[in-house]
PDB file of C-alpha atoms and ligand atoms in Angstrom:
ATOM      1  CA  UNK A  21     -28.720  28.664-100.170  1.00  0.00           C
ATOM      2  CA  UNK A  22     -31.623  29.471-102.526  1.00  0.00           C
ATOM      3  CA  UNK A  23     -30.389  27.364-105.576  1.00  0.00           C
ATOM      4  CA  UNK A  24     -29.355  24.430-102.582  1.00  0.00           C
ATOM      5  CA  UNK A  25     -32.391  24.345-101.347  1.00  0.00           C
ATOM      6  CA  UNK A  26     -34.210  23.999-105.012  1.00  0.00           C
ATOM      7  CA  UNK A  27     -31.892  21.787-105.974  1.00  0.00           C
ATOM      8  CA  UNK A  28     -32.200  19.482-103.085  1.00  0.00           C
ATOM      9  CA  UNK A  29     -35.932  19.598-103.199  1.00  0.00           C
ATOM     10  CA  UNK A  30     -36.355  18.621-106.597  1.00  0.00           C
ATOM     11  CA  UNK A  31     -34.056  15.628-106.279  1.00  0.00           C
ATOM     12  CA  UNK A  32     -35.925  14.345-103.124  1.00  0.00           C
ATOM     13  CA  UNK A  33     -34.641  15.839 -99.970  1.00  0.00           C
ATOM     14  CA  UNK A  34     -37.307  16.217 -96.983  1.00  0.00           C
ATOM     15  CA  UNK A  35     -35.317  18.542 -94.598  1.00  0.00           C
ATOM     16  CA  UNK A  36     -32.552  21.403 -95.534  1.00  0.00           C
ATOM     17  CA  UNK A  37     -29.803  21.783 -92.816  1.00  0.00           C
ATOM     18  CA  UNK A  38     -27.331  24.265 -93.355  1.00  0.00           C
ATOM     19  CA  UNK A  39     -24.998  25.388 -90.524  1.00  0.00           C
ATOM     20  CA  UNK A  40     -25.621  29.049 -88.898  1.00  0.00           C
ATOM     21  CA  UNK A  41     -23.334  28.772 -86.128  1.00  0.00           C
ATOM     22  CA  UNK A  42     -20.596  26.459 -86.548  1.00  0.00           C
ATOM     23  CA  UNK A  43     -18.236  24.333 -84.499  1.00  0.00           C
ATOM     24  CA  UNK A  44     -14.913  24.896 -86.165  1.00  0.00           C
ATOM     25  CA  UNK A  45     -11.843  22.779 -84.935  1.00  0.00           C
ATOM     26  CA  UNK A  46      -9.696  26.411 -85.772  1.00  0.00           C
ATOM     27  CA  UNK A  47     -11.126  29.979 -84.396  1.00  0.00           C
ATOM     28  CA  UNK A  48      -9.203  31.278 -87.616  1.00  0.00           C
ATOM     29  CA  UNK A  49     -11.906  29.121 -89.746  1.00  0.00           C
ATOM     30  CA  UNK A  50     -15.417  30.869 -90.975  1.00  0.00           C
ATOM     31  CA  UNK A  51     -16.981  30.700 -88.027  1.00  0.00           C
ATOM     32  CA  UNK A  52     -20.546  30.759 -89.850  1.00  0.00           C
ATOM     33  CA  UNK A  53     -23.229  34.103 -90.070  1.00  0.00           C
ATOM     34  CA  UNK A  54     -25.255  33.708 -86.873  1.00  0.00           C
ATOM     35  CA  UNK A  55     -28.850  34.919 -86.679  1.00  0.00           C
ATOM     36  CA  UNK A  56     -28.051  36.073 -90.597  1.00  0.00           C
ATOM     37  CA  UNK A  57     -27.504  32.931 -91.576  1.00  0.00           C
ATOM     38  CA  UNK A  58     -31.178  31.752 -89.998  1.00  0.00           C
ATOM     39  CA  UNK A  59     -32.835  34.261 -92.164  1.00  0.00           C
ATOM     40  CA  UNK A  60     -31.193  32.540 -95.793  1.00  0.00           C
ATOM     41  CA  UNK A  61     -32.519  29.533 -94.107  1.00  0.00           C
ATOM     42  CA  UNK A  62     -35.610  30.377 -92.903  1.00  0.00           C
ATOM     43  CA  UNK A  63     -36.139  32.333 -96.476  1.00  0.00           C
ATOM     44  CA  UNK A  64     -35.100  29.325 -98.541  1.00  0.00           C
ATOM     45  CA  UNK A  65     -37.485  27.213 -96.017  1.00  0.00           C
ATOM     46  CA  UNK A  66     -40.474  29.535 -97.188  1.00  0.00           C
ATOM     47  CA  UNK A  67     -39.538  28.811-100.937  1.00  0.00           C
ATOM     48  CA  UNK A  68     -39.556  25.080-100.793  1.00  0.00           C
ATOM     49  CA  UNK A  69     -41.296  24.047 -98.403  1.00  0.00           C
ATOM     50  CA  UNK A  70     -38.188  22.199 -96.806  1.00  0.00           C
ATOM     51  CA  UNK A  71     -37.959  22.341 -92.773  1.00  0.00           C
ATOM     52  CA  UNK A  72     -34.984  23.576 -91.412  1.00  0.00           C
ATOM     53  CA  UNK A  73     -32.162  21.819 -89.779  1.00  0.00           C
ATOM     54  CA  UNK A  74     -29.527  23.961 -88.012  1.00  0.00           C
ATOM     55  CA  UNK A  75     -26.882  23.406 -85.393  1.00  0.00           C
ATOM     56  CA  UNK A  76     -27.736  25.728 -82.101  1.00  0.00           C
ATOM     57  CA  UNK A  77     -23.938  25.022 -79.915  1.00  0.00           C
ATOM     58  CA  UNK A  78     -24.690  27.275 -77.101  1.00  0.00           C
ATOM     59  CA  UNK A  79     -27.499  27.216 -74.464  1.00  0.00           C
ATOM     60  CA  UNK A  80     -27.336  30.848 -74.932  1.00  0.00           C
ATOM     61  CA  UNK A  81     -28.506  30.775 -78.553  1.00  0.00           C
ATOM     62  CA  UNK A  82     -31.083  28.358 -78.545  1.00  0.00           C
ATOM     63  CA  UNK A  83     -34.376  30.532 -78.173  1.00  0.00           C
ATOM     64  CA  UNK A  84     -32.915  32.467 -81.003  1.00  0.00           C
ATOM     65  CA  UNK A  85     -32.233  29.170 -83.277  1.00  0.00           C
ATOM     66  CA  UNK A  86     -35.762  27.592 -81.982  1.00  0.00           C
ATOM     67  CA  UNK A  87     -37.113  30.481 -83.132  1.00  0.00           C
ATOM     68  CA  UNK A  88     -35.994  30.295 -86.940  1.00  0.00           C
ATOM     69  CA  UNK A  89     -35.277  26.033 -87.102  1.00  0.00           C
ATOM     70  CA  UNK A  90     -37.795  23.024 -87.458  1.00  0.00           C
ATOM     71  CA  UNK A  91     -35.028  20.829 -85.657  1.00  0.00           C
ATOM     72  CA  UNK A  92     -32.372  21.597 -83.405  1.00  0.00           C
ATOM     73  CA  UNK A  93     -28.899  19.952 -84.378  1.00  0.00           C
ATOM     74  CA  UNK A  94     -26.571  18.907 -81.573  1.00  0.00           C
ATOM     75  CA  UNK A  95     -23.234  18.551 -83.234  1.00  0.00           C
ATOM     76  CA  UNK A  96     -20.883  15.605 -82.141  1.00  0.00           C
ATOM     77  CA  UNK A  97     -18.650  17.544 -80.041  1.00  0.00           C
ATOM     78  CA  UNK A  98     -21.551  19.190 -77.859  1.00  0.00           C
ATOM     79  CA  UNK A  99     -23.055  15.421 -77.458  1.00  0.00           C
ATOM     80  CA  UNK A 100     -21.799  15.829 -74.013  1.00  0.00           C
ATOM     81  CA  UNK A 101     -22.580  19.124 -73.237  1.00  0.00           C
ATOM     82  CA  UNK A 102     -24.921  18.105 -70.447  1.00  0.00           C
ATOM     83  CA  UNK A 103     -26.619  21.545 -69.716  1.00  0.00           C
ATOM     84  CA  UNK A 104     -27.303  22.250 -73.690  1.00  0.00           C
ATOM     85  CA  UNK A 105     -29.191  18.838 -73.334  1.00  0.00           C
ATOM     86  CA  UNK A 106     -30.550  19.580 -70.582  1.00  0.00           C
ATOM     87  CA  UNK A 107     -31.825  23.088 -72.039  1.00  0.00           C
ATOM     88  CA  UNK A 108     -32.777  20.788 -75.230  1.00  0.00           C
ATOM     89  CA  UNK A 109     -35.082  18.802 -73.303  1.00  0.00           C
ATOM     90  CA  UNK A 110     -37.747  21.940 -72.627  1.00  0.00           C
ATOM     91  CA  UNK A 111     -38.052  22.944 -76.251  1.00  0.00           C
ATOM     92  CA  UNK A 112     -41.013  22.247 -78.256  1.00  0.00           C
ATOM     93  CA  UNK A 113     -38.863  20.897 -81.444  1.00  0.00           C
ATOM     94  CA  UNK A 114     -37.196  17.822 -82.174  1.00  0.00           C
ATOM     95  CA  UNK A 115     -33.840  17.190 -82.178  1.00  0.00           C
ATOM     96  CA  UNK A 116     -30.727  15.804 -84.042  1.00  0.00           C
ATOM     97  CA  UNK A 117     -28.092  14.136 -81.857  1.00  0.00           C
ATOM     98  CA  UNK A 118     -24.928  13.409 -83.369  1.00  0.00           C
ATOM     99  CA  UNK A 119     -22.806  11.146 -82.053  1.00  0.00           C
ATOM    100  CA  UNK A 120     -19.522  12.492 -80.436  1.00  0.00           C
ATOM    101  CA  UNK A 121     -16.419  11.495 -82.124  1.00  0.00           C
ATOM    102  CA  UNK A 122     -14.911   9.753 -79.219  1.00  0.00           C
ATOM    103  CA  UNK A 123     -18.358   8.319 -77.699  1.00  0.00           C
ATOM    104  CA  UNK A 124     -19.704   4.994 -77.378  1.00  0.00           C
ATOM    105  CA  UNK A 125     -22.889   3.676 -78.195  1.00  0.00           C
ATOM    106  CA  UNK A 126     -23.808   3.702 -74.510  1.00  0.00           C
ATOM    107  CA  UNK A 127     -22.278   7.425 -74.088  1.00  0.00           C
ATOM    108  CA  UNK A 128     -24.653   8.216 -76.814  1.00  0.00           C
ATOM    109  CA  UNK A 129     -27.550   6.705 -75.904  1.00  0.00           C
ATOM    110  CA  UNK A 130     -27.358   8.308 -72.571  1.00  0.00           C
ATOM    111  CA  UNK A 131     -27.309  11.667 -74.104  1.00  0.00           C
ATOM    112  CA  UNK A 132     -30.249  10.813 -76.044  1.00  0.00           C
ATOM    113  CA  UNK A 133     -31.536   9.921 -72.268  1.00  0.00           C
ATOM    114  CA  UNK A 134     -30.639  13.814 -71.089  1.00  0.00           C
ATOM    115  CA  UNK A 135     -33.243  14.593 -73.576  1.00  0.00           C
ATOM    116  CA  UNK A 136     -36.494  12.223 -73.098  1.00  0.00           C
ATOM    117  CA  UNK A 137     -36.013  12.286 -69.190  1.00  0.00           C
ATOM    118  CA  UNK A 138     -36.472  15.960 -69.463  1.00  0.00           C
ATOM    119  CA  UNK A 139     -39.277  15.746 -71.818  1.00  0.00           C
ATOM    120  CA  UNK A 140     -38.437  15.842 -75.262  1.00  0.00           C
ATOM    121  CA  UNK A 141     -38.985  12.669 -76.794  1.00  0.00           C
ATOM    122  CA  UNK A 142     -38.609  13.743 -80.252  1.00  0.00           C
ATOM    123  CA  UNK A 143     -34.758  12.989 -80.591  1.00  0.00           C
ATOM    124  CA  UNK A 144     -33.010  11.960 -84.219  1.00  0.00           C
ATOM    125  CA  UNK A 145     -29.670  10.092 -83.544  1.00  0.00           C
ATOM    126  CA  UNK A 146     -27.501  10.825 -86.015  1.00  0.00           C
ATOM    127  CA  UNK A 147     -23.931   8.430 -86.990  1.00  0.00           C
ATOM    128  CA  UNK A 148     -21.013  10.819 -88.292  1.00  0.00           C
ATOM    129  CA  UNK A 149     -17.979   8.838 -87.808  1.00  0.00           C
ATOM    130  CA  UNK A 150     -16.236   7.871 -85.246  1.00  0.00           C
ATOM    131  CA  UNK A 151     -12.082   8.355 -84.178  1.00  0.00           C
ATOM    132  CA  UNK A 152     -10.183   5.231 -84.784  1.00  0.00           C
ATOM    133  CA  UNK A 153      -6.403   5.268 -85.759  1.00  0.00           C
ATOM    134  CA  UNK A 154      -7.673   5.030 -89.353  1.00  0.00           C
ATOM    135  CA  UNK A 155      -6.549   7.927 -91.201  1.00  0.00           C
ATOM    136  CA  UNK A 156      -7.257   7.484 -94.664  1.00  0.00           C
ATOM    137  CA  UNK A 157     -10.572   9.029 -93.880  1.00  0.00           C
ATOM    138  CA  UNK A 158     -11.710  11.568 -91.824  1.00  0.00           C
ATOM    139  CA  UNK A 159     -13.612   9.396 -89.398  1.00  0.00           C
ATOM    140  CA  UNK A 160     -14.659   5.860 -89.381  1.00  0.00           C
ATOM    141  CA  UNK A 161     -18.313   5.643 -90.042  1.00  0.00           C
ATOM    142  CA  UNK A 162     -20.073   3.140 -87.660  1.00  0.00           C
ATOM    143  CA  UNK A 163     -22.359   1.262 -89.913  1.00  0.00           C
ATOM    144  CA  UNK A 164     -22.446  -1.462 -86.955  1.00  0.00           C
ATOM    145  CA  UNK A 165     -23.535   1.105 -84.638  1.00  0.00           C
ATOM    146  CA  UNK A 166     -26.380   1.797 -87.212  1.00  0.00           C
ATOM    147  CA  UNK A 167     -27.369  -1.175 -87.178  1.00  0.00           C
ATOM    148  CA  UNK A 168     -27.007  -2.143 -83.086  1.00  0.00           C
ATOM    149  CA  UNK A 169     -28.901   1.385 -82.256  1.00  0.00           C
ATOM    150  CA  UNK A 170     -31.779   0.656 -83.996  1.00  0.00           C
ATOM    151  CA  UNK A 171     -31.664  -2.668 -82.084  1.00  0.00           C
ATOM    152  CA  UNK A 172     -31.199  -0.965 -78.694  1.00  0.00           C
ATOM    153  CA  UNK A 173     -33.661   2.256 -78.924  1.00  0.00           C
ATOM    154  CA  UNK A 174     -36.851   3.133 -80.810  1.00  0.00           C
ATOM    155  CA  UNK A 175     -35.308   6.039 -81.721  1.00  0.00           C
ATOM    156  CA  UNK A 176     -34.554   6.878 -85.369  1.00  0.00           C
ATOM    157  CA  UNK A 177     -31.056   6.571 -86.387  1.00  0.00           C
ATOM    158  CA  UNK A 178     -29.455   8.191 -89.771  1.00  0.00           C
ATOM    159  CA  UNK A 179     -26.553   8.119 -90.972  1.00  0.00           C
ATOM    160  CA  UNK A 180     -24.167  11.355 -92.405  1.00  0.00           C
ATOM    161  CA  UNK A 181     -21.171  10.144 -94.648  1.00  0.00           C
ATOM    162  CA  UNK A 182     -19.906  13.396 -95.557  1.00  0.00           C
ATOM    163  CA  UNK A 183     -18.877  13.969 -92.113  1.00  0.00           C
ATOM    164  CA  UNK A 184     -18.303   9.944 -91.823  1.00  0.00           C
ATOM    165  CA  UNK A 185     -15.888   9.709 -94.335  1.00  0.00           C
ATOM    166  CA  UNK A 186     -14.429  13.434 -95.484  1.00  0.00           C
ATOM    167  CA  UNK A 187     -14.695  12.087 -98.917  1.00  0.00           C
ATOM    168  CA  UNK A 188     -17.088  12.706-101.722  1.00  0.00           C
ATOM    169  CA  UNK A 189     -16.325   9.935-103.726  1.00  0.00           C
ATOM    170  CA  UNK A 190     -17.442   8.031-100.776  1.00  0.00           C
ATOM    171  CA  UNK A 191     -20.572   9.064 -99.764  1.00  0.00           C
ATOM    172  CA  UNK A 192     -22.614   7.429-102.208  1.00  0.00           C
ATOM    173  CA  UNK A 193     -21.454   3.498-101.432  1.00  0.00           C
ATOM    174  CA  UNK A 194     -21.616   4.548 -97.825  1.00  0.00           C
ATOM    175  CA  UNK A 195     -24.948   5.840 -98.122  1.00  0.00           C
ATOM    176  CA  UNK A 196     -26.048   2.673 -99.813  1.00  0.00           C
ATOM    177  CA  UNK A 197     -23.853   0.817 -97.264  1.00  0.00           C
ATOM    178  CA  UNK A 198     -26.050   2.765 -94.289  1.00  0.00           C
ATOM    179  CA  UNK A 199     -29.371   2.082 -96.029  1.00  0.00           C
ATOM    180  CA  UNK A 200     -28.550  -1.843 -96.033  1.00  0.00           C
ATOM    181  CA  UNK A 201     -27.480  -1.430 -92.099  1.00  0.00           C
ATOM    182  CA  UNK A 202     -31.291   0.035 -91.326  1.00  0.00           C
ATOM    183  CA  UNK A 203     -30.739   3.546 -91.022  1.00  0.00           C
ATOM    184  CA  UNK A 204     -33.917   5.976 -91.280  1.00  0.00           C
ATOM    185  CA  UNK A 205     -32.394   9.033 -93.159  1.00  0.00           C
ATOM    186  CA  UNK A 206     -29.563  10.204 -94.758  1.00  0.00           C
ATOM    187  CA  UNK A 207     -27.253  13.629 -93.738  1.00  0.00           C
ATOM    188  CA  UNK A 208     -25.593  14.580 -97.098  1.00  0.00           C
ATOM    189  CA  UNK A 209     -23.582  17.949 -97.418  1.00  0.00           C
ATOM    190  CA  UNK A 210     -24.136  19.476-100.888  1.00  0.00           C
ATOM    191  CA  UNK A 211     -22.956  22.852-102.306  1.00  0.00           C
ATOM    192  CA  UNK A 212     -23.299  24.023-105.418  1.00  0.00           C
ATOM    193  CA  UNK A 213     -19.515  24.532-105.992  1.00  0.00           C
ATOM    194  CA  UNK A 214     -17.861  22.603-103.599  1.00  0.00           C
ATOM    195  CA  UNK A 215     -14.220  24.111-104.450  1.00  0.00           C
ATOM    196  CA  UNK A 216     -15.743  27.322-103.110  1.00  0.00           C
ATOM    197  CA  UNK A 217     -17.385  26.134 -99.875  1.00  0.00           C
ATOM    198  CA  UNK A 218     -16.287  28.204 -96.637  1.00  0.00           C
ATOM    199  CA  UNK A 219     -16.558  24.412 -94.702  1.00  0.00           C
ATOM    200  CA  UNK A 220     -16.836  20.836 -95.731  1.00  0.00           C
ATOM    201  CA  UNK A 221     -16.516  21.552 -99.580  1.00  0.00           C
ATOM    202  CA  UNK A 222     -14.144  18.592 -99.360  1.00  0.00           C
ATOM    203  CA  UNK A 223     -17.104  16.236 -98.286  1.00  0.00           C
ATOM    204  CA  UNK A 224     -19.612  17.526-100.104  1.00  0.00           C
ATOM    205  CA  UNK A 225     -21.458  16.706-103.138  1.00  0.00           C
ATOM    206  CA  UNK A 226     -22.826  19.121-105.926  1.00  0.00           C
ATOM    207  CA  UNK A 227     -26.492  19.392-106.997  1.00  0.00           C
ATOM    208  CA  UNK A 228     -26.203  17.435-110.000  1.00  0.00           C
ATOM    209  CA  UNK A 229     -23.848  14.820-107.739  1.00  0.00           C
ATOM    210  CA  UNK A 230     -26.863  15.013-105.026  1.00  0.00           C
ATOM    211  CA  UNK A 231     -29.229  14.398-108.054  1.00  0.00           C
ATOM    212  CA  UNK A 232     -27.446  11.316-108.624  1.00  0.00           C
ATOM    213  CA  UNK A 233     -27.190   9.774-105.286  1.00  0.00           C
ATOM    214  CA  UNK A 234     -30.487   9.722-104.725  1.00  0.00           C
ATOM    215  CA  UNK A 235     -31.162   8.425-108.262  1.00  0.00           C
ATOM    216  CA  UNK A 236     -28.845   5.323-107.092  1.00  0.00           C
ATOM    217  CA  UNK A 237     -30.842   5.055-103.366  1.00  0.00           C
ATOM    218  CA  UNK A 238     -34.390   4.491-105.406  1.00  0.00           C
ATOM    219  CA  UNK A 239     -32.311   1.791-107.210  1.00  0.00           C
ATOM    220  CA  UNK A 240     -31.037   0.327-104.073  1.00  0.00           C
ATOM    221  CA  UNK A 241     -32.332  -3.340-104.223  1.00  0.00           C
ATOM    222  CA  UNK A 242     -32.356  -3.595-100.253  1.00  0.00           C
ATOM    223  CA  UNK A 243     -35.160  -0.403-100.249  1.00  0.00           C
ATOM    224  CA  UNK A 244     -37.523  -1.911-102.452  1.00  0.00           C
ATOM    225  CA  UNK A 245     -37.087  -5.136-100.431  1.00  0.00           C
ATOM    226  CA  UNK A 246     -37.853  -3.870 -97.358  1.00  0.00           C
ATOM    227  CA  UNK A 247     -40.769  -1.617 -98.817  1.00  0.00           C
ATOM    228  CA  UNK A 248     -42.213  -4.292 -99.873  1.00  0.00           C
TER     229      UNK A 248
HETATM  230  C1  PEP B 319     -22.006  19.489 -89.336  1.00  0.00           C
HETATM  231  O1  PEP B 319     -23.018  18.780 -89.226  1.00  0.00           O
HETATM  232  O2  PEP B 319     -21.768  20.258 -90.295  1.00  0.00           O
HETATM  233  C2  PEP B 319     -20.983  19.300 -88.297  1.00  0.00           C
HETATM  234  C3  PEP B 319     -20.202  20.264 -87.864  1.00  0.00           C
HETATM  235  O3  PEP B 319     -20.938  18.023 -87.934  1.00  0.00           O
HETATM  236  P1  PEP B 319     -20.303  17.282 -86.663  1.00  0.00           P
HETATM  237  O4  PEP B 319     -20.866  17.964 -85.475  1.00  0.00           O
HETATM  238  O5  PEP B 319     -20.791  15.875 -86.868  1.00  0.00           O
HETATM  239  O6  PEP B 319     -18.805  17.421 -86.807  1.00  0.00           O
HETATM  240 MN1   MN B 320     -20.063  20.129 -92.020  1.00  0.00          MN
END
């Protein structure tokens, strides 16, 4: 987590998210370390200077995670849970919404709602792919969605291709491809050996990969248009 986080930082990063408690599609999968797994955050937070961005998936646990995290993930398949919103709404830290797998923009948006009608208006929505009968990737990432959301809300939208696309040789053309459509951030998963990752290795880049990709995003002729 340590060398991560240093890594990260020194390429660019602004915010390390690493998952605690994890949503696994198999209860045989790691399931992630819990409340152990906040402290190698919240210690490789104090070293860098990096806020932390962790998933809480249970009503139950989010005091706990609030207590350790600088922003509260929502993963896709909780973008629905209704009373984890709900409980989302009354804590004092922003949030990350993903969108659900299966959910329209509308469906999303109105989760987003669950969140600023209860009276946290600091909400982060977050693209990750969508199901489509496409299989050659994990998801279909919703660039157009990118681009329509930022049209619809004033909310900030970013974009995670690791999740988006299951593929690490794609992550740095969609990230480019997610820039050009408007979105705010970027949700990359990195590990320093990916072959050895307990989740996502897969979709995930390494540090000197991450070094890269954000190497390529300065480049990116659309960012220096619009900054200027
Ligand atoms: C994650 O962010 O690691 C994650 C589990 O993502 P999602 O909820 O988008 O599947
Ligand atoms: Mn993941």
């Amino acid at each position: 987590m340590l060398e991560t986080a240093q890594a990260v930082k020194a390429s660019g990063a602004r915010l390390l998210r690493g998952g605690a408690y994890k949503p696994r599609t198999s209860p045989y999968d790691f399931q992630g370390l819990g409340v152990e797994a906040l402290r190698f955050l919240k210690e490789a937070s104090e070293a860098t200077g990096l806020p932390i961005v962790t998933e809480v998936m249970s009503e139950v646990d989010v005091e706990t995670v609030a207590e350790y995290a600088d922003m509260l993930q929502v993963g896709a398949r909780n973008m629905q849970n209704f009373s984890l919103l709900r409980k989302l709404a009354t804590v004092s830290r922003p949030i990350l919404l993903k969108r659900g797998p299966s959910a329209t923009v509308k469906e999303w948006l109105l989760a987003a709602e669950y969140l600023l009608a209860g009276g946290n208006a600091n909400v982060v929505l977050c693209e990750r792919g969508i199901k489509t009968f496409e299989t050659a990737t994990r998801n279909t990432l919703d660039l157009a969605a990118v681009a329509l959301v930022k049209e619809l809300s004033h909310l900030p939208v970013i974009a995670d291709p690791s999740h988006g696309t299951g593929l690490r040789s794609l992550i740095t053309p969609m990230s480019k491809a997610a820039v050009g459509a408007g979105a705010d951030g970027l949700l990359i998963e990195v590990h320093p050996c990916p072959e050895r990752a307990l989740s996502d290795g897969p979709q995930s880049l390494d540090l000197n990969g991450f070094a890269e990709l954000m190497k390529e995003l300065r480049k990116d002729p659309l960012r220096v248009i619009r900054a200027a």
